PDB file of C-alpha atoms and ligand atoms in Angstrom:
ATOM      1  CA  MET A  26       4.214 -24.435  -9.985  1.00 48.00           C
ATOM      2  CA  THR A  27       3.211 -21.802  -7.377  1.00 57.00           C
ATOM      3  CA  THR A  28       0.133 -19.907  -6.857  1.00 73.00           C
ATOM      4  CA  MET A  29       0.784 -17.364  -9.536  1.00 87.00           C
ATOM      5  CA  ASN A  30      -2.221 -15.742 -11.138  1.00 95.00           C
ATOM      6  CA  PRO A  31      -1.309 -15.594 -14.697  1.00 96.00           C
ATOM      7  CA  LYS A  32      -1.659 -12.604 -17.131  1.00 97.00           C
ATOM      8  CA  PRO A  33      -4.030 -13.849 -19.757  1.00 97.00           C
ATOM      9  CA  LEU A  34      -3.266 -13.452 -23.500  1.00 98.00           C
ATOM     10  CA  GLN A  35      -4.712 -10.241 -25.220  1.00 98.00           C
ATOM     11  CA  GLN A  36      -3.425 -10.655 -28.328  1.00 97.00           C
ATOM     12  CA  VAL A  37      -0.710 -12.637 -30.800  1.00 98.00           C
ATOM     13  CA  LEU A  38       1.210  -9.892 -32.640  1.00 97.00           C
ATOM     14  CA  ARG A  39       2.699 -10.495 -36.111  1.00 94.00           C
ATOM     15  CA  SER A  40       4.200  -8.494 -38.822  1.00 92.00           C
ATOM     16  CA  ALA A  41       2.294  -7.533 -41.657  1.00 84.00           C
ATOM     17  CA  GLY A  42       5.439  -8.116 -43.982  1.00 87.00           C
ATOM     18  CA  GLY A  43       8.942  -7.013 -44.113  1.00 92.00           C
ATOM     19  CA  HIS A  44      10.346  -4.131 -45.503  1.00 92.00           C
ATOM     20  CA  TRP A  45      13.857  -2.727 -45.504  1.00 94.00           C
ATOM     21  CA  VAL A  46      15.045   0.254 -43.435  1.00 93.00           C
ATOM     22  CA  GLY A  47      17.795   2.010 -45.425  1.00 91.00           C
ATOM     23  CA  ASP A  48      19.748  -0.669 -47.120  1.00 91.00           C
ATOM     24  CA  GLY A  49      20.904  -2.612 -43.935  1.00 92.00           C
ATOM     25  CA  PHE A  50      17.997  -3.488 -42.282  1.00 94.00           C
ATOM     26  CA  PRO A  51      15.718  -6.193 -43.472  1.00 94.00           C
ATOM     27  CA  VAL A  52      13.056  -5.904 -40.782  1.00 96.00           C
ATOM     28  CA  ARG A  53       9.628  -7.126 -39.625  1.00 97.00           C
ATOM     29  CA  THR A  54       7.694  -4.530 -37.585  1.00 97.00           C
ATOM     30  CA  LEU A  55       5.969  -6.810 -34.820  1.00 97.00           C
ATOM     31  CA  PHE A  56       4.311  -3.663 -33.390  1.00 97.00           C
ATOM     32  CA  GLY A  57       3.984   0.305 -33.855  1.00 97.00           C
ATOM     33  CA  TYR A  58       2.719   3.171 -32.349  1.00 97.00           C
ATOM     34  CA  ASP A  59       0.313   4.315 -34.848  1.00 92.00           C
ATOM     35  CA  GLY A  60      -2.426   1.324 -34.735  1.00 90.00           C
ATOM     36  CA  PRO A  61      -5.215   1.148 -32.237  1.00 93.00           C
ATOM     37  CA  LEU A  62      -2.945  -1.128 -30.105  1.00 96.00           C
ATOM     38  CA  ALA A  63      -0.753   1.855 -29.076  1.00 97.00           C
ATOM     39  CA  PRO A  64      -2.175   2.715 -25.252  1.00 97.00           C
ATOM     40  CA  ALA A  65      -2.266  -1.167 -24.647  1.00 98.00           C
ATOM     41  CA  LEU A  66       1.580  -1.358 -25.501  1.00 98.00           C
ATOM     42  CA  SER A  67       2.619   1.675 -23.605  1.00 98.00           C
ATOM     43  CA  PRO A  68       5.237   2.424 -22.563  1.00 98.00           C
ATOM     44  CA  PHE A  69       6.759   0.494 -25.525  1.00 98.00           C
ATOM     45  CA  LEU A  70       6.258   2.135 -29.200  1.00 98.00           C
ATOM     46  CA  LEU A  71       7.603  -0.171 -31.905  1.00 98.00           C
ATOM     47  CA  LEU A  72       9.518  -3.044 -32.316  1.00 98.00           C
ATOM     48  CA  ASP A  73      11.432  -4.085 -35.631  1.00 97.00           C
ATOM     49  CA  TYR A  74      12.965  -7.299 -35.829  1.00 98.00           C
ATOM     50  CA  ALA A  75      15.954  -7.207 -38.384  1.00 97.00           C
ATOM     51  CA  GLY A  76      17.003 -10.690 -39.885  1.00 94.00           C
ATOM     52  CA  PRO A  77      18.270 -13.088 -39.615  1.00 97.00           C
ATOM     53  CA  ALA A  78      19.800 -12.396 -43.011  1.00 97.00           C
ATOM     54  CA  ARG A  79      23.078 -12.951 -44.544  1.00 97.00           C
ATOM     55  CA  PHE A  80      24.952 -10.293 -46.111  1.00 97.00           C
ATOM     56  CA  GLU A  81      27.980 -10.763 -48.502  1.00 97.00           C
ATOM     57  CA  PRO A  82      31.206  -9.075 -48.113  1.00 97.00           C
ATOM     58  CA  THR A  83      30.964  -5.357 -49.009  1.00 96.00           C
ATOM     59  CA  THR A  84      32.901  -2.052 -48.845  1.00 95.00           C
ATOM     60  CA  ALA A  85      29.691  -0.393 -48.895  1.00 93.00           C
ATOM     61  CA  ARG A  86      28.277   1.519 -46.210  1.00 92.00           C
ATOM     62  CA  ARG A  87      24.979  -0.601 -45.680  1.00 95.00           C
ATOM     63  CA  GLY A  88      22.400   1.091 -43.229  1.00 96.00           C
ATOM     64  CA  VAL A  89      20.553   4.220 -42.739  1.00 96.00           C
ATOM     65  CA  GLY A  90      22.193   7.728 -43.172  1.00 95.00           C
ATOM     66  CA  SER A  91      21.374  10.858 -41.023  1.00 96.00           C
ATOM     67  CA  HIS A  92      17.907  11.181 -39.571  1.00 97.00           C
ATOM     68  CA  PRO A  93      16.098  12.518 -36.600  1.00 98.00           C
ATOM     69  CA  HIS A  94      14.232  11.797 -33.688  1.00 98.00           C
ATOM     70  CA  ARG A  95      12.527  13.063 -30.735  1.00 98.00           C
ATOM     71  CA  GLY A  96      10.183  12.119 -27.663  1.00 98.00           C
ATOM     72  CA  PHE A  97      11.438   8.587 -27.020  1.00 98.00           C
ATOM     73  CA  GLU A  98      14.346   6.055 -26.938  1.00 98.00           C
ATOM     74  CA  THR A  99      15.812   3.521 -29.499  1.00 98.00           C
ATOM     75  CA  VAL A 100      16.921   0.566 -27.909  1.00 98.00           C
ATOM     76  CA  THR A 101      19.206  -1.653 -30.612  1.00 98.00           C
ATOM     77  CA  ILE A 102      20.018  -5.315 -29.213  1.00 98.00           C
ATOM     78  CA  VAL A 103      22.287  -7.282 -31.377  1.00 98.00           C
ATOM     79  CA  TYR A 104      22.258 -10.855 -31.768  1.00 98.00           C
ATOM     80  CA  ALA A 105      24.633 -11.362 -35.010  1.00 98.00           C
ATOM     81  CA  GLY A 106      26.770  -8.856 -36.943  1.00 98.00           C
ATOM     82  CA  GLU A 107      27.722  -5.320 -35.986  1.00 97.00           C
ATOM     83  CA  VAL A 108      25.944  -1.994 -35.938  1.00 97.00           C
ATOM     84  CA  GLU A 109      27.933   1.359 -35.947  1.00 96.00           C
ATOM     85  CA  HIS A 110      26.175   4.379 -34.556  1.00 95.00           C
ATOM     86  CA  ARG A 111      26.713   8.198 -34.158  1.00 95.00           C
ATOM     87  CA  ASP A 112      24.691  10.965 -33.184  1.00 96.00           C
ATOM     88  CA  SER A 113      24.793  14.766 -32.937  1.00 97.00           C
ATOM     89  CA  ALA A 114      24.961  14.841 -29.346  1.00 94.00           C
ATOM     90  CA  GLY A 115      28.236  13.088 -29.280  1.00 93.00           C
ATOM     91  CA  GLY A 116      27.006   9.573 -28.577  1.00 93.00           C
ATOM     92  CA  GLY A 117      28.218   6.709 -30.652  1.00 92.00           C
ATOM     93  CA  GLY A 118      29.988   3.512 -30.675  1.00 92.00           C
ATOM     94  CA  ARG A 119      29.832   0.057 -32.187  1.00 96.00           C
ATOM     95  CA  ILE A 120      27.926  -2.840 -30.760  1.00 96.00           C
ATOM     96  CA  GLY A 121      28.269  -6.763 -31.649  1.00 98.00           C
ATOM     97  CA  PRO A 122      26.609  -9.951 -30.450  1.00 98.00           C
ATOM     98  CA  GLY A 123      25.424  -9.604 -27.043  1.00 98.00           C
ATOM     99  CA  ASP A 124      25.536  -5.776 -26.846  1.00 98.00           C
ATOM    100  CA  VAL A 125      23.071  -3.421 -26.270  1.00 98.00           C
ATOM    101  CA  GLN A 126      22.723   0.559 -27.172  1.00 97.00           C
ATOM    102  CA  TRP A 127      20.148   2.322 -25.415  1.00 98.00           C
ATOM    103  CA  MET A 128      19.914   5.897 -26.985  1.00 97.00           C
ATOM    104  CA  THR A 129      17.822   8.329 -25.327  1.00 98.00           C
ATOM    105  CA  ALA A 130      16.409  10.955 -28.058  1.00 98.00           C
ATOM    106  CA  ALA A 131      14.506  12.919 -25.699  1.00 98.00           C
ATOM    107  CA  GLY A 132      14.560  16.716 -26.971  1.00 98.00           C
ATOM    108  CA  GLY A 133      15.974  15.391 -30.410  1.00 98.00           C
ATOM    109  CA  LEU A 134      19.205  14.629 -32.239  1.00 98.00           C
ATOM    110  CA  VAL A 135      20.321  13.467 -35.353  1.00 97.00           C
ATOM    111  CA  HIS A 136      22.108  10.096 -35.867  1.00 97.00           C
ATOM    112  CA  GLU A 137      23.103   7.323 -38.269  1.00 97.00           C
ATOM    113  CA  GLU A 138      22.963   3.608 -38.231  1.00 96.00           C
ATOM    114  CA  PHE A 139      25.132   1.472 -40.115  1.00 97.00           C
ATOM    115  CA  HIS A 140      26.595  -2.006 -40.287  1.00 97.00           C
ATOM    116  CA  GLY A 141      29.906  -2.291 -38.540  1.00 96.00           C
ATOM    117  CA  SER A 142      32.924  -1.682 -41.333  1.00 94.00           C
ATOM    118  CA  ASP A 143      34.804  -4.891 -39.961  1.00 95.00           C
ATOM    119  CA  PHE A 144      31.427  -6.807 -40.296  1.00 97.00           C
ATOM    120  CA  ALA A 145      30.613  -5.338 -43.639  1.00 97.00           C
ATOM    121  CA  GLY A 146      33.914  -6.233 -44.859  1.00 97.00           C
ATOM    122  CA  ARG A 147      33.874 -10.064 -43.792  1.00 97.00           C
ATOM    123  CA  GLY A 148      29.909 -10.455 -44.117  1.00 97.00           C
ATOM    124  CA  GLY A 149      27.830 -13.078 -42.526  1.00 98.00           C
ATOM    125  CA  ALA A 150      24.834 -13.403 -40.010  1.00 98.00           C
ATOM    126  CA  PHE A 151      23.026 -10.575 -38.998  1.00 98.00           C
ATOM    127  CA  GLU A 152      20.309 -10.308 -36.658  1.00 98.00           C
ATOM    128  CA  MET A 153      19.312  -7.266 -34.322  1.00 98.00           C
ATOM    129  CA  VAL A 154      16.340  -5.868 -32.421  1.00 98.00           C
ATOM    130  CA  GLN A 155      15.132  -2.371 -32.403  1.00 98.00           C
ATOM    131  CA  LEU A 156      12.752  -1.385 -29.725  1.00 98.00           C
ATOM    132  CA  TRP A 157      11.292   2.170 -29.199  1.00 98.00           C
ATOM    133  CA  VAL A 158      10.286   3.053 -25.810  1.00 98.00           C
ATOM    134  CA  ASN A 159       8.332   6.102 -24.924  1.00 98.00           C
ATOM    135  CA  LEU A 160       9.327   9.107 -22.388  1.00 98.00           C
ATOM    136  CA  PRO A 161       6.857  10.713 -20.271  1.00 98.00           C
ATOM    137  CA  ALA A 162       5.954  14.113 -21.171  1.00 98.00           C
ATOM    138  CA  ARG A 163       7.920  15.581 -18.446  1.00 98.00           C
ATOM    139  CA  ASP A 164      11.220  13.931 -20.202  1.00 98.00           C
ATOM    140  CA  LYS A 165      10.364  14.315 -23.714  1.00 98.00           C
ATOM    141  CA  MET A 166      12.087  17.674 -24.204  1.00 98.00           C
ATOM    142  CA  GLY A 167      15.188  16.817 -21.738  1.00 98.00           C
ATOM    143  CA  ALA A 168      18.675  16.093 -22.805  1.00 97.00           C
ATOM    144  CA  PRO A 169      19.707  13.072 -25.390  1.00 97.00           C
ATOM    145  CA  ARG A 170      21.618  10.446 -23.552  1.00 97.00           C
ATOM    146  CA  TYR A 171      23.656   7.210 -24.812  1.00 96.00           C
ATOM    147  CA  GLN A 172      24.333   4.051 -22.938  1.00 97.00           C
ATOM    148  CA  GLY A 173      26.819   1.811 -24.756  1.00 96.00           C
ATOM    149  CA  ILE A 174      26.107  -1.351 -22.955  1.00 97.00           C
ATOM    150  CA  THR A 175      28.410  -4.401 -23.527  1.00 98.00           C
ATOM    151  CA  ALA A 176      27.571  -8.029 -23.299  1.00 98.00           C
ATOM    152  CA  ALA A 177      30.157  -8.130 -20.263  1.00 98.00           C
ATOM    153  CA  GLN A 178      28.078  -5.559 -18.465  1.00 98.00           C
ATOM    154  CA  ILE A 179      24.634  -7.482 -18.722  1.00 98.00           C
ATOM    155  CA  PRO A 180      24.308 -10.094 -15.995  1.00 98.00           C
ATOM    156  CA  GLU A 181      23.132 -13.423 -17.060  1.00 98.00           C
ATOM    157  CA  VAL A 182      21.408 -15.416 -14.396  1.00 98.00           C
ATOM    158  CA  PRO A 183      19.991 -19.437 -14.681  1.00 97.00           C
ATOM    159  CA  LEU A 184      16.573 -19.976 -14.960  1.00 97.00           C
ATOM    160  CA  PRO A 185      14.799 -22.509 -12.371  1.00 95.00           C
ATOM    161  CA  GLY A 186      15.013 -25.897 -13.003  1.00 94.00           C
ATOM    162  CA  GLY A 187      18.016 -25.641 -15.386  1.00 96.00           C
ATOM    163  CA  ALA A 188      15.389 -24.227 -18.052  1.00 98.00           C
ATOM    164  CA  GLY A 189      17.779 -21.985 -19.742  1.00 98.00           C
ATOM    165  CA  THR A 190      19.281 -18.380 -18.973  1.00 98.00           C
ATOM    166  CA  LEU A 191      17.923 -14.973 -18.797  1.00 98.00           C
ATOM    167  CA  ARG A 192      20.058 -11.670 -19.270  1.00 98.00           C
ATOM    168  CA  VAL A 193      19.043  -8.544 -17.269  1.00 98.00           C
ATOM    169  CA  ILE A 194      19.199  -5.554 -19.853  1.00 98.00           C
ATOM    170  CA  ALA A 195      16.835  -3.477 -17.859  1.00 98.00           C
ATOM    171  CA  GLY A 196      14.875  -3.981 -14.757  1.00 98.00           C
ATOM    172  CA  GLN A 197      15.559  -6.572 -12.283  1.00 98.00           C
ATOM    173  CA  TYR A 198      15.287 -10.275 -12.063  1.00 97.00           C
ATOM    174  CA  PRO A 199      12.986 -11.600 -10.299  1.00 95.00           C
ATOM    175  CA  ALA A 200      11.001  -8.425 -10.929  1.00 92.00           C
ATOM    176  CA  ALA A 201       9.790  -7.887  -7.453  1.00 83.00           C
ATOM    177  CA  ALA A 202      12.497  -9.594  -5.209  1.00 85.00           C
ATOM    178  CA  GLN A 203      14.394  -7.432  -2.811  1.00 87.00           C
ATOM    179  CA  ASP A 204      17.867  -9.555  -3.520  1.00 90.00           C
ATOM    180  CA  ALA A 205      17.184  -9.447  -7.371  1.00 96.00           C
ATOM    181  CA  THR A 206      20.077  -9.148 -10.042  1.00 98.00           C
ATOM    182  CA  ARG A 207      19.860  -5.680 -11.534  1.00 97.00           C
ATOM    183  CA  GLY A 208      20.525  -4.694 -14.963  1.00 98.00           C
ATOM    184  CA  PRO A 209      22.897  -1.724 -16.149  1.00 98.00           C
ATOM    185  CA  THR A 210      20.353   0.207 -17.865  1.00 98.00           C
ATOM    186  CA  GLN A 211      19.211   3.532 -16.607  1.00 98.00           C
ATOM    187  CA  THR A 212      15.668   3.994 -17.613  1.00 98.00           C
ATOM    188  CA  PHE A 213      12.993   6.995 -17.079  1.00 98.00           C
ATOM    189  CA  THR A 214       9.926   4.893 -16.178  1.00 98.00           C
ATOM    190  CA  PRO A 215      10.225   1.159 -14.476  1.00 98.00           C
ATOM    191  CA  MET A 216      10.264  -1.830 -16.708  1.00 98.00           C
ATOM    192  CA  GLN A 217      12.046  -5.091 -17.389  1.00 98.00           C
ATOM    193  CA  VAL A 218      13.964  -5.717 -20.428  1.00 98.00           C
ATOM    194  CA  TRP A 219      14.842  -9.623 -20.334  1.00 98.00           C
ATOM    195  CA  ASP A 220      16.848 -11.651 -22.854  1.00 98.00           C
ATOM    196  CA  ILE A 221      15.807 -14.918 -22.346  1.00 98.00           C
ATOM    197  CA  ARG A 222      17.380 -18.399 -23.618  1.00 98.00           C
ATOM    198  CA  LEU A 223      14.563 -21.179 -23.077  1.00 98.00           C
ATOM    199  CA  LYS A 224      15.779 -24.977 -23.618  1.00 98.00           C
ATOM    200  CA  ALA A 225      13.556 -27.120 -25.510  1.00 98.00           C
ATOM    201  CA  ASN A 226      10.248 -28.400 -23.831  1.00 98.00           C
ATOM    202  CA  GLN A 227      10.882 -26.310 -21.081  1.00 98.00           C
ATOM    203  CA  PRO A 228       8.268 -24.621 -19.131  1.00 97.00           C
ATOM    204  CA  LEU A 229       8.941 -20.905 -17.617  1.00 97.00           C
ATOM    205  CA  GLU A 230       6.938 -18.882 -15.299  1.00 96.00           C
ATOM    206  CA  LEU A 231       8.213 -15.090 -14.850  1.00 97.00           C
ATOM    207  CA  ALA A 232       6.589 -12.789 -12.039  1.00 96.00           C
ATOM    208  CA  VAL A 233       5.719  -9.661 -13.769  1.00 97.00           C
ATOM    209  CA  PRO A 234       4.101  -6.784 -11.675  1.00 96.00           C
ATOM    210  CA  ASN A 235       0.140  -6.235 -11.872  1.00 97.00           C
ATOM    211  CA  GLY A 236      -0.453  -3.461 -13.868  1.00 98.00           C
ATOM    212  CA  TYR A 237       2.330  -3.693 -16.161  1.00 98.00           C
ATOM    213  CA  THR A 238       2.026  -3.965 -19.783  1.00 98.00           C
ATOM    214  CA  THR A 239       3.942  -7.290 -20.814  1.00 98.00           C
ATOM    215  CA  LEU A 240       4.914  -8.772 -24.362  1.00 98.00           C
ATOM    216  CA  ALA A 241       6.837 -12.093 -24.803  1.00 98.00           C
ATOM    217  CA  VAL A 242       8.636 -11.451 -28.288  1.00 98.00           C
ATOM    218  CA  VAL A 243       9.812 -14.956 -29.992  1.00 98.00           C
ATOM    219  CA  LEU A 244      12.956 -14.847 -32.141  1.00 98.00           C
ATOM    220  CA  HIS A 245      13.907 -18.258 -32.333  1.00 98.00           C
ATOM    221  CA  GLY A 246      11.993 -21.574 -31.702  1.00 98.00           C
ATOM    222  CA  ARG A 247       8.440 -22.116 -30.817  1.00 98.00           C
ATOM    223  CA  VAL A 248       6.892 -20.688 -27.280  1.00 98.00           C
ATOM    224  CA  ALA A 249       3.470 -21.966 -26.009  1.00 98.00           C
ATOM    225  CA  VAL A 250       1.239 -19.264 -24.462  1.00 97.00           C
ATOM    226  CA  ASP A 251      -1.852 -20.208 -22.838  1.00 92.00           C
ATOM    227  CA  GLY A 252      -4.883 -18.990 -24.643  1.00 91.00           C
ATOM    228  CA  ALA A 253      -2.828 -18.980 -27.872  1.00 94.00           C
ATOM    229  CA  ALA A 254      -4.427 -21.564 -30.599  1.00 92.00           C
ATOM    230  CA  GLU A 255      -0.984 -22.656 -31.675  1.00 96.00           C
ATOM    231  CA  PRO A 256       2.814 -21.972 -30.418  1.00 98.00           C
ATOM    232  CA  LEU A 257       4.026 -18.663 -31.461  1.00 98.00           C
ATOM    233  CA  ALA A 258       6.626 -18.910 -33.948  1.00 98.00           C
ATOM    234  CA  PRO A 259      10.033 -16.457 -34.871  1.00 98.00           C
ATOM    235  CA  ALA A 260       8.862 -12.699 -35.404  1.00 98.00           C
ATOM    236  CA  GLN A 261       5.493 -13.232 -33.441  1.00 98.00           C
ATOM    237  CA  ALA A 262       4.756 -11.718 -30.065  1.00 98.00           C
ATOM    238  CA  ALA A 263       2.377 -12.420 -27.130  1.00 98.00           C
ATOM    239  CA  LEU A 264       0.871  -9.091 -25.769  1.00 98.00           C
ATOM    240  CA  PHE A 265      -0.697  -9.894 -22.132  1.00 98.00           C
ATOM    241  CA  GLU A 266      -3.617  -8.188 -20.642  1.00 98.00           C
ATOM    242  CA  ARG A 267      -2.156  -5.999 -17.717  1.00 98.00           C
ATOM    243  CA  HIS A 268      -3.865  -7.814 -14.571  1.00 98.00           C
ATOM    244  CA  GLY A 269      -2.373 -10.686 -13.104  1.00 97.00           C
ATOM    245  CA  ASP A 270       1.143 -11.043 -11.370  1.00 96.00           C
ATOM    246  CA  GLY A 271       3.153 -13.097 -14.150  1.00 96.00           C
ATOM    247  CA  VAL A 272       3.266 -15.218 -17.376  1.00 97.00           C
ATOM    248  CA  ARG A 273       3.517 -19.001 -17.863  1.00 97.00           C
ATOM    249  CA  LEU A 274       5.381 -19.846 -21.243  1.00 97.00           C
ATOM    250  CA  ARG A 275       6.792 -23.342 -22.528  1.00 98.00           C
ATOM    251  CA  ALA A 276       9.524 -23.797 -25.167  1.00 98.00           C
ATOM    252  CA  GLY A 277       8.635 -26.242 -28.183  1.00 98.00           C
ATOM    253  CA  ALA A 278      10.689 -29.058 -29.407  1.00 98.00           C
ATOM    254  CA  GLU A 279      13.586 -26.745 -30.118  1.00 98.00           C
ATOM    255  CA  ASP A 280      15.556 -24.286 -27.911  1.00 98.00           C
ATOM    256  CA  ALA A 281      13.764 -20.850 -28.045  1.00 98.00           C
ATOM    257  CA  THR A 282      15.350 -17.185 -27.865  1.00 98.00           C
ATOM    258  CA  LEU A 283      12.480 -14.591 -26.743  1.00 98.00           C
ATOM    259  CA  LEU A 284      12.429 -11.185 -25.364  1.00 98.00           C
ATOM    260  CA  LEU A 285      10.310 -10.470 -22.305  1.00 98.00           C
ATOM    261  CA  LEU A 286       9.228  -6.749 -22.137  1.00 98.00           C
ATOM    262  CA  ALA A 287       7.305  -5.634 -19.456  1.00 98.00           C
ATOM    263  CA  GLY A 288       6.776  -1.773 -18.296  1.00 98.00           C
ATOM    264  CA  GLU A 289       4.618   0.366 -16.059  1.00 98.00           C
ATOM    265  CA  PRO A 290       2.076   2.337 -18.744  1.00 98.00           C
ATOM    266  CA  ILE A 291       2.588   5.843 -19.458  1.00 98.00           C
ATOM    267  CA  ASP A 292      -0.911   7.065 -19.243  1.00 97.00           C
ATOM    268  CA  GLU A 293      -0.673  10.068 -21.463  1.00 98.00           C
ATOM    269  CA  PRO A 294      -1.633  10.797 -25.292  1.00 98.00           C
ATOM    270  CA  ILE A 295       0.340   9.382 -27.873  1.00 98.00           C
ATOM    271  CA  VAL A 296       0.942  11.534 -30.986  1.00 98.00           C
ATOM    272  CA  GLY A 297       3.508  10.102 -33.593  1.00 97.00           C
ATOM    273  CA  TYR A 298       4.747  11.089 -36.955  1.00 97.00           C
ATOM    274  CA  GLY A 299       7.832   9.116 -38.248  1.00 96.00           C
ATOM    275  CA  PRO A 300      10.777   9.549 -36.117  1.00 98.00           C
ATOM    276  CA  PHE A 301       8.815  11.753 -33.484  1.00 98.00           C
ATOM    277  CA  VAL A 302       6.554  10.745 -30.773  1.00 98.00           C
ATOM    278  CA  MET A 303       4.927  13.668 -28.677  1.00 98.00           C
ATOM    279  CA  ASN A 304       1.699  13.903 -26.778  1.00 98.00           C
ATOM    280  CA  SER A 305      -0.098  16.542 -29.473  1.00 98.00           C
ATOM    281  CA  GLU A 306      -0.182  17.653 -33.160  1.00 98.00           C
ATOM    282  CA  GLN A 307       1.030  20.951 -31.916  1.00 98.00           C
ATOM    283  CA  GLU A 308       4.422  19.251 -30.365  1.00 98.00           C
ATOM    284  CA  ILE A 309       4.567  17.187 -33.755  1.00 98.00           C
ATOM    285  CA  ARG A 310       4.590  20.314 -35.918  1.00 98.00           C
ATOM    286  CA  GLN A 311       7.293  21.836 -33.624  1.00 98.00           C
ATOM    287  CA  ALA A 312       9.481  18.876 -33.915  1.00 98.00           C
ATOM    288  CA  MET A 313       9.298  19.133 -37.774  1.00 98.00           C
ATOM    289  CA  LEU A 314      10.073  22.571 -37.402  1.00 98.00           C
ATOM    290  CA  ASP A 315      12.879  22.314 -34.979  1.00 98.00           C
ATOM    291  CA  PHE A 316      14.584  19.483 -37.136  1.00 98.00           C
ATOM    292  CA  GLN A 317      14.396  21.840 -40.322  1.00 97.00           C
ATOM    293  CA  ALA A 318      15.937  24.564 -38.588  1.00 97.00           C
ATOM    294  CA  GLY A 319      18.936  22.676 -37.286  1.00 96.00           C
ATOM    295  CA  LYS A 320      17.916  22.523 -33.688  1.00 97.00           C
ATOM    296  CA  MET A 321      18.338  18.570 -33.482  1.00 97.00           C
ATOM    297  CA  GLY A 322      21.888  19.322 -34.570  1.00 95.00           C
ATOM    298  CA  ARG A 323      23.823  17.942 -37.231  1.00 92.00           C
ATOM    299  CA  LEU A 324      26.431  15.029 -37.847  1.00 92.00           C
ATOM    300  CA  ALA A 325      30.141  16.287 -38.014  1.00 81.00           C
TER     301      ALA A 325
HETATM  302 MN1   MN B  29      17.126   5.628 -35.995  1.00 87.67          MN
END
């Protein structure tokens, strides 16, 4: 091991229970923007883990119909199944396993999110993560943007010692190196989003800049973290303190899948209501008025 000064564990985050988003997404919310931890989570606002679940074949459209967003980005990472999306700004597409949709709502749009029609027709395993990433005040009212990122565009690098693999969805790996592998995603503030497969019993040491908000989100297997009473189970996340220059993890007796999220905090007020996250109550009232007046667009 190196001379890393690891970030101490701040808290283990767990879902308070599952709920459905529309009729397509049985989610566990691991964190949200409306609790006392919101400033500590910045720039990340919310994380919903949908599934793993099995769906029977259907001709029905399962998912969530037209709804607005303003002030942030929604990031959808598919592990199994398919998600189809279209929005009032002209963005859209179908994403499958390994693909990512990085949608910037910014000043506002209306969109719908459904299971892909081919997947719905054949049924099967469904699993995805939706992460909400905040925007700095200067970009909250900017133009919407849609980045549809295929698995083939996301570089995968081996972890040291044959411990597994890491896909660089956003940012770069290693975080501080000059010759790092860079992810394809454009972000508004500096961050790392890494999709990690860690083999059973393997340790992992990841450098993450001092001062960054850092979360390890466990999807499969168990992951031990210094300071946690027991290894993290699926649908649990470790929130680390910001000081320190990395994190140390170790997989349990099974292979683990986890997301490592790290970002420079946005030190601005967070005021959210449902699908809108702004900096003040007045901006939230304006978002509701603008949505009702059709200023966020409509789906054709
Ligand atoms: Mn949405």
